[in-house]
Amino acid sequence: MLDNAPRGSICIEDIEIGMSRSLRKVITDRDIELFAEVSTDHNPVHLDDDYARDTIFEGRIAHGMLTAGLISAVIGEQLPGHGTVYLGQTLKFLAPVRPGDMVEAVVTVVDMDLGKRRVTMETHCAIDGRKVLKGEAVVLAPSRKFD
């Protein structure tokens, strides 16, 4: 995994609109197999080459929620980071992710409610600059006053 920031926390008092963090990860066959095991989603479009070849995708694809999990990793590890609690996330899947694809997950702060410690972020995942997933996250950020 390749990313642009150290792990830890950015407290609500230090977050600014426009702040952004990201990570890049190659999605591997092992990632897909492990996600299938943990989620119990063994849909053959993710796991069976012969089956997946005859689908609209013409080959295996990663679970959409595996890709979305990369957004969670950026939020939980970088911005705001450790101590963050998810309150909501919208997702729109735009294109498939395949084994071997390098996915970049990006979160950008678009709104804040300091009193309620809520941060709203635009979120997306892309392959070679082409968005494959987009959405919006609302989180409860850590605070020096309460944590």
JSON list of C-alpha atoms in Angstrom, two decimals:
[
{"chain": "A", "resi": 1, "resn": "MET", "atom": "CA", "xyz": [0.00, 0.00, 0.00]},
{"chain": "A", "resi": 2, "resn": "LEU", "atom": "CA", "xyz": [1.29, 3.43, -0.94]},
{"chain": "A", "resi": 3, "resn": "ASP", "atom": "CA", "xyz": [-0.05, 6.58, 0.69]},
{"chain": "A", "resi": 4, "resn": "ASN", "atom": "CA", "xyz": [0.73, 10.24, 1.13]},
{"chain": "A", "resi": 5, "resn": "ALA", "atom": "CA", "xyz": [0.46, 10.72, 4.88]},
{"chain": "A", "resi": 6, "resn": "PRO", "atom": "CA", "xyz": [1.52, 9.26, 8.19]},
{"chain": "A", "resi": 7, "resn": "ARG", "atom": "CA", "xyz": [-0.92, 7.31, 10.33]},
{"chain": "A", "resi": 8, "resn": "GLY", "atom": "CA", "xyz": [-2.54, 8.89, 13.37]},
{"chain": "A", "resi": 9, "resn": "SER", "atom": "CA", "xyz": [-5.19, 11.50, 14.11]},
{"chain": "A", "resi": 10, "resn": "ILE", "atom": "CA", "xyz": [-6.04, 14.98, 12.94]},
{"chain": "A", "resi": 11, "resn": "CYS", "atom": "CA", "xyz": [-8.34, 16.49, 15.54]},
{"chain": "A", "resi": 12, "resn": "ILE", "atom": "CA", "xyz": [-11.42, 18.44, 14.50]},
{"chain": "A", "resi": 13, "resn": "GLU", "atom": "CA", "xyz": [-9.74, 21.64, 15.73]},
{"chain": "A", "resi": 14, "resn": "ASP", "atom": "CA", "xyz": [-7.01, 21.19, 13.09]},
{"chain": "A", "resi": 15, "resn": "ILE", "atom": "CA", "xyz": [-9.13, 20.09, 10.13]},
{"chain": "A", "resi": 16, "resn": "GLU", "atom": "CA", "xyz": [-9.78, 22.59, 7.34]},
{"chain": "A", "resi": 17, "resn": "ILE", "atom": "CA", "xyz": [-12.11, 22.55, 4.36]},
{"chain": "A", "resi": 18, "resn": "GLY", "atom": "CA", "xyz": [-10.13, 21.40, 1.33]},
{"chain": "A", "resi": 19, "resn": "MET", "atom": "CA", "xyz": [-7.83, 19.06, 3.27]},
{"chain": "A", "resi": 20, "resn": "SER", "atom": "CA", "xyz": [-7.31, 15.83, 1.37]},
{"chain": "A", "resi": 21, "resn": "ARG", "atom": "CA", "xyz": [-5.60, 12.47, 1.91]},
{"chain": "A", "resi": 22, "resn": "SER", "atom": "CA", "xyz": [-5.27, 9.37, -0.23]},
{"chain": "A", "resi": 23, "resn": "LEU", "atom": "CA", "xyz": [-3.81, 5.94, -0.57]},
{"chain": "A", "resi": 24, "resn": "ARG", "atom": "CA", "xyz": [-3.02, 3.69, -3.49]},
{"chain": "A", "resi": 25, "resn": "LYS", "atom": "CA", "xyz": [-3.28, -0.08, -3.49]},
{"chain": "A", "resi": 26, "resn": "VAL", "atom": "CA", "xyz": [-3.06, -2.82, -6.09]},
{"chain": "A", "resi": 27, "resn": "ILE", "atom": "CA", "xyz": [-6.10, -5.11, -5.74]},
{"chain": "A", "resi": 28, "resn": "THR", "atom": "CA", "xyz": [-4.83, -8.70, -5.73]},
{"chain": "A", "resi": 29, "resn": "ASP", "atom": "CA", "xyz": [-6.46, -12.08, -6.13]},
{"chain": "A", "resi": 30, "resn": "ARG", "atom": "CA", "xyz": [-5.65, -12.67, -2.47]},
{"chain": "A", "resi": 31, "resn": "ASP", "atom": "CA", "xyz": [-7.49, -9.46, -1.47]},
{"chain": "A", "resi": 32, "resn": "ILE", "atom": "CA", "xyz": [-10.58, -10.67, -3.34]},
{"chain": "A", "resi": 33, "resn": "GLU", "atom": "CA", "xyz": [-10.37, -14.16, -1.83]},
{"chain": "A", "resi": 34, "resn": "LEU", "atom": "CA", "xyz": [-9.94, -12.78, 1.70]},
{"chain": "A", "resi": 35, "resn": "PHE", "atom": "CA", "xyz": [-12.82, -10.34, 1.25]},
{"chain": "A", "resi": 36, "resn": "ALA", "atom": "CA", "xyz": [-15.04, -13.18, 0.02]},
{"chain": "A", "resi": 37, "resn": "GLU", "atom": "CA", "xyz": [-14.13, -15.21, 3.08]},
{"chain": "A", "resi": 38, "resn": "VAL", "atom": "CA", "xyz": [-14.70, -12.42, 5.60]},
{"chain": "A", "resi": 39, "resn": "SER", "atom": "CA", "xyz": [-17.88, -11.07, 3.99]},
{"chain": "A", "resi": 40, "resn": "THR", "atom": "CA", "xyz": [-19.21, -14.52, 2.98]},
{"chain": "A", "resi": 41, "resn": "ASP", "atom": "CA", "xyz": [-19.88, -13.07, -0.50]},
{"chain": "A", "resi": 42, "resn": "HIS", "atom": "CA", "xyz": [-18.73, -15.89, -2.78]},
{"chain": "A", "resi": 43, "resn": "ASN", "atom": "CA", "xyz": [-20.41, -14.57, -5.94]},
{"chain": "A", "resi": 44, "resn": "PRO", "atom": "CA", "xyz": [-18.60, -16.31, -8.82]},
{"chain": "A", "resi": 45, "resn": "VAL", "atom": "CA", "xyz": [-18.23, -13.02, -10.72]},
{"chain": "A", "resi": 46, "resn": "HIS", "atom": "CA", "xyz": [-15.48, -12.31, -8.18]},
{"chain": "A", "resi": 47, "resn": "LEU", "atom": "CA", "xyz": [-13.93, -15.76, -7.85]},
{"chain": "A", "resi": 48, "resn": "ASP", "atom": "CA", "xyz": [-14.49, -17.92, -10.96]},
{"chain": "A", "resi": 49, "resn": "ASP", "atom": "CA", "xyz": [-12.71, -16.98, -14.20]},
{"chain": "A", "resi": 50, "resn": "ASP", "atom": "CA", "xyz": [-14.89, -19.23, -16.39]},
{"chain": "A", "resi": 51, "resn": "TYR", "atom": "CA", "xyz": [-18.14, -17.94, -14.92]},
{"chain": "A", "resi": 52, "resn": "ALA", "atom": "CA", "xyz": [-17.04, -14.28, -14.97]},
{"chain": "A", "resi": 53, "resn": "ARG", "atom": "CA", "xyz": [-15.86, -14.47, -18.60]},
{"chain": "A", "resi": 54, "resn": "ASP", "atom": "CA", "xyz": [-19.49, -14.98, -19.67]},
{"chain": "A", "resi": 55, "resn": "THR", "atom": "CA", "xyz": [-20.83, -11.95, -17.77]},
{"chain": "A", "resi": 56, "resn": "ILE", "atom": "CA", "xyz": [-21.23, -8.34, -18.84]},
{"chain": "A", "resi": 57, "resn": "PHE", "atom": "CA", "xyz": [-17.80, -7.70, -17.28]},
{"chain": "A", "resi": 58, "resn": "GLU", "atom": "CA", "xyz": [-16.06, -10.35, -19.44]},
{"chain": "A", "resi": 59, "resn": "GLY", "atom": "CA", "xyz": [-13.85, -11.31, -16.51]},
{"chain": "A", "resi": 60, "resn": "ARG", "atom": "CA", "xyz": [-13.55, -11.30, -12.76]},
{"chain": "A", "resi": 61, "resn": "ILE", "atom": "CA", "xyz": [-14.08, -8.12, -10.79]},
{"chain": "A", "resi": 62, "resn": "ALA", "atom": "CA", "xyz": [-13.37, -7.12, -7.21]},
{"chain": "A", "resi": 63, "resn": "HIS", "atom": "CA", "xyz": [-16.23, -6.74, -4.75]},
{"chain": "A", "resi": 64, "resn": "GLY", "atom": "CA", "xyz": [-17.48, -3.17, -4.81]},
{"chain": "A", "resi": 65, "resn": "MET", "atom": "CA", "xyz": [-17.30, -2.99, -1.04]},
{"chain": "A", "resi": 66, "resn": "LEU", "atom": "CA", "xyz": [-13.66, -4.09, -1.11]},
{"chain": "A", "resi": 67, "resn": "THR", "atom": "CA", "xyz": [-12.94, -0.98, -3.17]},
{"chain": "A", "resi": 68, "resn": "ALA", "atom": "CA", "xyz": [-15.10, 1.13, -0.85]},
{"chain": "A", "resi": 69, "resn": "GLY", "atom": "CA", "xyz": [-13.10, -0.23, 2.07]},
{"chain": "A", "resi": 70, "resn": "LEU", "atom": "CA", "xyz": [-10.10, 1.72, 0.83]},
{"chain": "A", "resi": 71, "resn": "ILE", "atom": "CA", "xyz": [-12.02, 4.93, 1.56]},
{"chain": "A", "resi": 72, "resn": "SER", "atom": "CA", "xyz": [-12.60, 3.65, 5.08]},
{"chain": "A", "resi": 73, "resn": "ALA", "atom": "CA", "xyz": [-8.86, 3.04, 5.40]},
{"chain": "A", "resi": 74, "resn": "VAL", "atom": "CA", "xyz": [-8.04, 6.65, 4.47]},
{"chain": "A", "resi": 75, "resn": "ILE", "atom": "CA", "xyz": [-10.66, 7.99, 6.90]},
{"chain": "A", "resi": 76, "resn": "GLY", "atom": "CA", "xyz": [-9.70, 5.66, 9.75]},
{"chain": "A", "resi": 77, "resn": "GLU", "atom": "CA", "xyz": [-5.93, 5.98, 9.36]},
{"chain": "A", "resi": 78, "resn": "GLN", "atom": "CA", "xyz": [-5.27, 9.45, 7.95]},
{"chain": "A", "resi": 79, "resn": "LEU", "atom": "CA", "xyz": [-8.13, 11.99, 7.78]},
{"chain": "A", "resi": 80, "resn": "PRO", "atom": "CA", "xyz": [-9.38, 12.42, 10.42]},
{"chain": "A", "resi": 81, "resn": "GLY", "atom": "CA", "xyz": [-7.65, 9.17, 11.43]},
{"chain": "A", "resi": 82, "resn": "HIS", "atom": "CA", "xyz": [-7.55, 7.19, 14.64]},
{"chain": "A", "resi": 83, "resn": "GLY", "atom": "CA", "xyz": [-10.62, 7.74, 16.82]},
{"chain": "A", "resi": 84, "resn": "THR", "atom": "CA", "xyz": [-12.90, 8.65, 13.90]},
{"chain": "A", "resi": 85, "resn": "VAL", "atom": "CA", "xyz": [-16.40, 7.15, 13.89]},
{"chain": "A", "resi": 86, "resn": "TYR", "atom": "CA", "xyz": [-18.34, 6.71, 10.64]},
{"chain": "A", "resi": 87, "resn": "LEU", "atom": "CA", "xyz": [-21.83, 8.25, 10.70]},
{"chain": "A", "resi": 88, "resn": "GLY", "atom": "CA", "xyz": [-22.71, 7.66, 7.05]},
{"chain": "A", "resi": 89, "resn": "GLN", "atom": "CA", "xyz": [-21.40, 6.99, 3.56]},
{"chain": "A", "resi": 90, "resn": "THR", "atom": "CA", "xyz": [-23.04, 7.20, 0.15]},
{"chain": "A", "resi": 91, "resn": "LEU", "atom": "CA", "xyz": [-21.57, 5.22, -2.74]},
{"chain": "A", "resi": 92, "resn": "LYS", "atom": "CA", "xyz": [-22.09, 5.13, -6.47]},
{"chain": "A", "resi": 93, "resn": "PHE", "atom": "CA", "xyz": [-20.18, 2.46, -8.38]},
{"chain": "A", "resi": 94, "resn": "LEU", "atom": "CA", "xyz": [-19.12, 3.78, -11.79]},
{"chain": "A", "resi": 95, "resn": "ALA", "atom": "CA", "xyz": [-16.88, 1.06, -13.24]},
{"chain": "A", "resi": 96, "resn": "PRO", "atom": "CA", "xyz": [-15.49, -2.34, -12.25]},
{"chain": "A", "resi": 97, "resn": "VAL", "atom": "CA", "xyz": [-12.19, -2.90, -10.47]},
{"chain": "A", "resi": 98, "resn": "ARG", "atom": "CA", "xyz": [-10.23, -5.94, -11.62]},
{"chain": "A", "resi": 99, "resn": "PRO", "atom": "CA", "xyz": [-7.47, -7.99, -10.05]},
{"chain": "A", "resi": 100, "resn": "GLY", "atom": "CA", "xyz": [-4.18, -6.17, -10.69]},
{"chain": "A", "resi": 101, "resn": "ASP", "atom": "CA", "xyz": [-5.72, -2.69, -10.84]},
{"chain": "A", "resi": 102, "resn": "MET", "atom": "CA", "xyz": [-3.99, 0.08, -8.88]},
{"chain": "A", "resi": 103, "resn": "VAL", "atom": "CA", "xyz": [-6.78, 1.92, -7.06]},
{"chain": "A", "resi": 104, "resn": "GLU", "atom": "CA", "xyz": [-6.34, 5.36, -5.54]},
{"chain": "A", "resi": 105, "resn": "ALA", "atom": "CA", "xyz": [-8.80, 6.24, -2.76]},
{"chain": "A", "resi": 106, "resn": "VAL", "atom": "CA", "xyz": [-9.17, 9.96, -2.03]},
{"chain": "A", "resi": 107, "resn": "VAL", "atom": "CA", "xyz": [-11.09, 11.84, 0.67]},
{"chain": "A", "resi": 108, "resn": "THR", "atom": "CA", "xyz": [-11.48, 15.63, 0.70]},
{"chain": "A", "resi": 109, "resn": "VAL", "atom": "CA", "xyz": [-13.10, 17.73, 3.43]},
{"chain": "A", "resi": 110, "resn": "VAL", "atom": "CA", "xyz": [-16.04, 19.72, 2.03]},
{"chain": "A", "resi": 111, "resn": "ASP", "atom": "CA", "xyz": [-17.94, 20.79, 5.17]},
{"chain": "A", "resi": 112, "resn": "MET", "atom": "CA", "xyz": [-17.58, 20.83, 8.95]},
{"chain": "A", "resi": 113, "resn": "ASP", "atom": "CA", "xyz": [-19.72, 21.33, 12.02]},
{"chain": "A", "resi": 114, "resn": "LEU", "atom": "CA", "xyz": [-17.18, 22.06, 14.75]},
{"chain": "A", "resi": 115, "resn": "GLY", "atom": "CA", "xyz": [-19.76, 22.04, 17.56]},
{"chain": "A", "resi": 116, "resn": "LYS", "atom": "CA", "xyz": [-20.98, 18.56, 16.66]},
{"chain": "A", "resi": 117, "resn": "ARG", "atom": "CA", "xyz": [-17.49, 17.34, 15.60]},
{"chain": "A", "resi": 118, "resn": "ARG", "atom": "CA", "xyz": [-18.94, 16.31, 12.22]},
{"chain": "A", "resi": 119, "resn": "VAL", "atom": "CA", "xyz": [-16.86, 16.33, 9.06]},
{"chain": "A", "resi": 120, "resn": "THR", "atom": "CA", "xyz": [-18.34, 15.81, 5.58]},
{"chain": "A", "resi": 121, "resn": "MET", "atom": "CA", "xyz": [-15.98, 14.53, 2.90]},
{"chain": "A", "resi": 122, "resn": "GLU", "atom": "CA", "xyz": [-16.19, 13.95, -0.83]},
{"chain": "A", "resi": 123, "resn": "THR", "atom": "CA", "xyz": [-14.87, 10.44, -1.46]},
{"chain": "A", "resi": 124, "resn": "HIS", "atom": "CA", "xyz": [-13.83, 8.61, -4.57]},
{"chain": "A", "resi": 125, "resn": "CYS", "atom": "CA", "xyz": [-11.70, 5.80, -5.92]},
{"chain": "A", "resi": 126, "resn": "ALA", "atom": "CA", "xyz": [-9.96, 5.97, -9.28]},
{"chain": "A", "resi": 127, "resn": "ILE", "atom": "CA", "xyz": [-7.86, 3.87, -11.61]},
{"chain": "A", "resi": 128, "resn": "ASP", "atom": "CA", "xyz": [-5.44, 5.87, -13.76]},
{"chain": "A", "resi": 129, "resn": "GLY", "atom": "CA", "xyz": [-7.39, 9.03, -12.92]},
{"chain": "A", "resi": 130, "resn": "ARG", "atom": "CA", "xyz": [-10.76, 7.54, -13.99]},
{"chain": "A", "resi": 131, "resn": "LYS", "atom": "CA", "xyz": [-13.28, 7.42, -11.16]},
{"chain": "A", "resi": 132, "resn": "VAL", "atom": "CA", "xyz": [-14.66, 3.95, -10.46]},
{"chain": "A", "resi": 133, "resn": "LEU", "atom": "CA", "xyz": [-16.56, 4.89, -7.28]},
{"chain": "A", "resi": 134, "resn": "LYS", "atom": "CA", "xyz": [-17.74, 8.16, -5.77]},
{"chain": "A", "resi": 135, "resn": "GLY", "atom": "CA", "xyz": [-19.67, 9.24, -2.72]},
{"chain": "A", "resi": 136, "resn": "GLU", "atom": "CA", "xyz": [-19.81, 11.29, 0.43]},
{"chain": "A", "resi": 137, "resn": "ALA", "atom": "CA", "xyz": [-18.84, 10.39, 3.98]},
{"chain": "A", "resi": 138, "resn": "VAL", "atom": "CA", "xyz": [-19.96, 11.99, 7.25]},
{"chain": "A", "resi": 139, "resn": "VAL", "atom": "CA", "xyz": [-17.84, 11.20, 10.28]},
{"chain": "A", "resi": 140, "resn": "LEU", "atom": "CA", "xyz": [-17.45, 12.11, 13.93]},
{"chain": "A", "resi": 141, "resn": "ALA", "atom": "CA", "xyz": [-13.89, 13.40, 14.25]},
{"chain": "A", "resi": 142, "resn": "PRO", "atom": "CA", "xyz": [-11.65, 13.12, 17.32]},
{"chain": "A", "resi": 143, "resn": "SER", "atom": "CA", "xyz": [-11.24, 16.25, 19.43]},
{"chain": "A", "resi": 144, "resn": "ARG", "atom": "CA", "xyz": [-8.56, 17.37, 21.86]},
{"chain": "A", "resi": 145, "resn": "LYS", "atom": "CA", "xyz": [-11.39, 18.55, 24.15]},
{"chain": "A", "resi": 146, "resn": "PHE", "atom": "CA", "xyz": [-13.10, 15.17, 24.50]},
{"chain": "A", "resi": 147, "resn": "ASP", "atom": "CA", "xyz": [-10.62, 12.41, 23.62]}
]
